[in-house]
C-alpha positions as YAML, in Angstrom:
chain: A
units: angstrom
residues:
- id: 1
  name: UNK
  ca: [1.11, 3.82, 17.93]
- id: 2
  name: UNK
  ca: [0.62, 2.39, 14.44]
- id: 3
  name: UNK
  ca: [3.46, 0.43, 12.87]
- id: 4
  name: UNK
  ca: [4.50, -0.20, 9.30]
- id: 5
  name: UNK
  ca: [7.28, -1.20, 6.95]
- id: 6
  name: UNK
  ca: [9.33, 1.19, 4.79]
- id: 7
  name: UNK
  ca: [8.45, 0.50, 1.15]
- id: 8
  name: UNK
  ca: [11.15, 2.85, -0.10]
- id: 9
  name: UNK
  ca: [12.94, 5.99, 1.03]
- id: 10
  name: UNK
  ca: [15.27, 8.16, -1.05]
- id: 11
  name: UNK
  ca: [17.51, 10.53, 0.91]
- id: 12
  name: UNK
  ca: [18.37, 12.56, -2.22]
- id: 13
  name: UNK
  ca: [14.68, 13.13, -2.99]
- id: 14
  name: UNK
  ca: [13.93, 13.68, 0.70]
- id: 15
  name: UNK
  ca: [10.90, 11.42, 0.95]
- id: 16
  name: UNK
  ca: [9.50, 7.93, 0.73]
- id: 17
  name: UNK
  ca: [6.54, 5.75, 1.70]
- id: 18
  name: UNK
  ca: [5.69, 3.11, 4.25]
- id: 19
  name: UNK
  ca: [3.09, 0.34, 4.18]
- id: 20
  name: UNK
  ca: [1.05, 0.28, 7.40]
- id: 21
  name: UNK
  ca: [0.79, -3.12, 9.08]
- id: 22
  name: UNK
  ca: [-3.01, -2.85, 8.93]
- id: 23
  name: UNK
  ca: [-2.76, -2.81, 5.08]
- id: 24
  name: UNK
  ca: [-4.31, 0.65, 4.86]
- id: 25
  name: UNK
  ca: [-3.15, 3.20, 2.27]
- id: 26
  name: UNK
  ca: [0.62, 3.87, 2.02]
- id: 27
  name: UNK
  ca: [1.85, 6.74, 4.21]
- id: 28
  name: UNK
  ca: [4.18, 9.51, 3.04]
- id: 29
  name: UNK
  ca: [7.44, 10.04, 4.99]
- id: 30
  name: UNK
  ca: [9.32, 13.34, 4.64]
- id: 31
  name: UNK
  ca: [13.02, 13.73, 5.43]
- id: 32
  name: UNK
  ca: [12.22, 16.28, 8.14]
- id: 33
  name: UNK
  ca: [10.32, 13.62, 10.13]
- id: 34
  name: UNK
  ca: [13.33, 11.30, 9.82]
- id: 35
  name: UNK
  ca: [15.73, 14.04, 10.95]
- id: 36
  name: UNK
  ca: [13.49, 15.11, 13.85]
- id: 37
  name: UNK
  ca: [13.45, 11.49, 15.07]
- id: 38
  name: UNK
  ca: [17.26, 11.45, 15.07]
- id: 39
  name: UNK
  ca: [17.33, 8.68, 12.48]
- id: 40
  name: UNK
  ca: [20.24, 8.80, 10.01]
- id: 41
  name: UNK
  ca: [18.57, 6.80, 7.24]
- id: 42
  name: UNK
  ca: [15.70, 4.46, 6.46]
- id: 43
  name: UNK
  ca: [16.11, 1.12, 4.70]
- id: 44
  name: UNK
  ca: [13.56, -0.70, 2.56]
- id: 45
  name: UNK
  ca: [11.78, -3.28, 4.73]
- id: 46
  name: UNK
  ca: [12.62, -1.51, 8.00]
- id: 47
  name: UNK
  ca: [9.88, -1.53, 10.67]
- id: 48
  name: UNK
  ca: [8.73, 1.81, 12.10]
- id: 49
  name: UNK
  ca: [6.31, 3.10, 14.66]
- id: 50
  name: UNK
  ca: [4.73, 6.43, 13.70]
- id: 51
  name: UNK
  ca: [1.93, 8.90, 14.22]
- id: 52
  name: UNK
  ca: [-0.16, 10.43, 11.45]
- id: 53
  name: UNK
  ca: [-0.27, 14.18, 10.86]
- id: 54
  name: UNK
  ca: [-2.39, 16.06, 8.35]
- id: 55
  name: UNK
  ca: [-0.48, 18.96, 6.78]
- id: 56
  name: UNK
  ca: [-1.71, 22.35, 5.58]
- id: 57
  name: UNK
  ca: [-2.56, 20.98, 2.14]
- id: 58
  name: UNK
  ca: [-4.57, 18.10, 3.62]
- id: 59
  name: UNK
  ca: [-1.90, 15.48, 2.94]
- id: 60
  name: UNK
  ca: [-1.30, 12.85, 5.61]
- id: 61
  name: UNK
  ca: [2.27, 11.97, 6.57]
- id: 62
  name: UNK
  ca: [4.13, 9.94, 9.18]
- id: 63
  name: UNK
  ca: [5.72, 11.86, 12.08]
- id: 64
  name: UNK
  ca: [7.26, 11.01, 15.47]
- id: 65
  name: UNK
  ca: [9.01, 8.03, 13.92]
- id: 66
  name: UNK
  ca: [10.36, 5.26, 16.12]
- id: 67
  name: UNK
  ca: [12.57, 2.40, 14.90]
- id: 68
  name: UNK
  ca: [10.72, -0.90, 15.32]
- id: 69
  name: UNK
  ca: [11.95, -4.44, 15.94]
...
């Protein structure tokens, strides 16, 4: 499972981005992925494990989030 660090996440907007640890392109995080993982909120700099999913419009986002160390 890839890991990364939350760059920013805005609950009011319902999305944010994380920087993968392999320094690849930033990954989109939607509020639904956070809610489905049972996570109440994400903080800047927080470590996450995640899987990548390509949506209907071809956009890649992080899903199956897991809080990292």
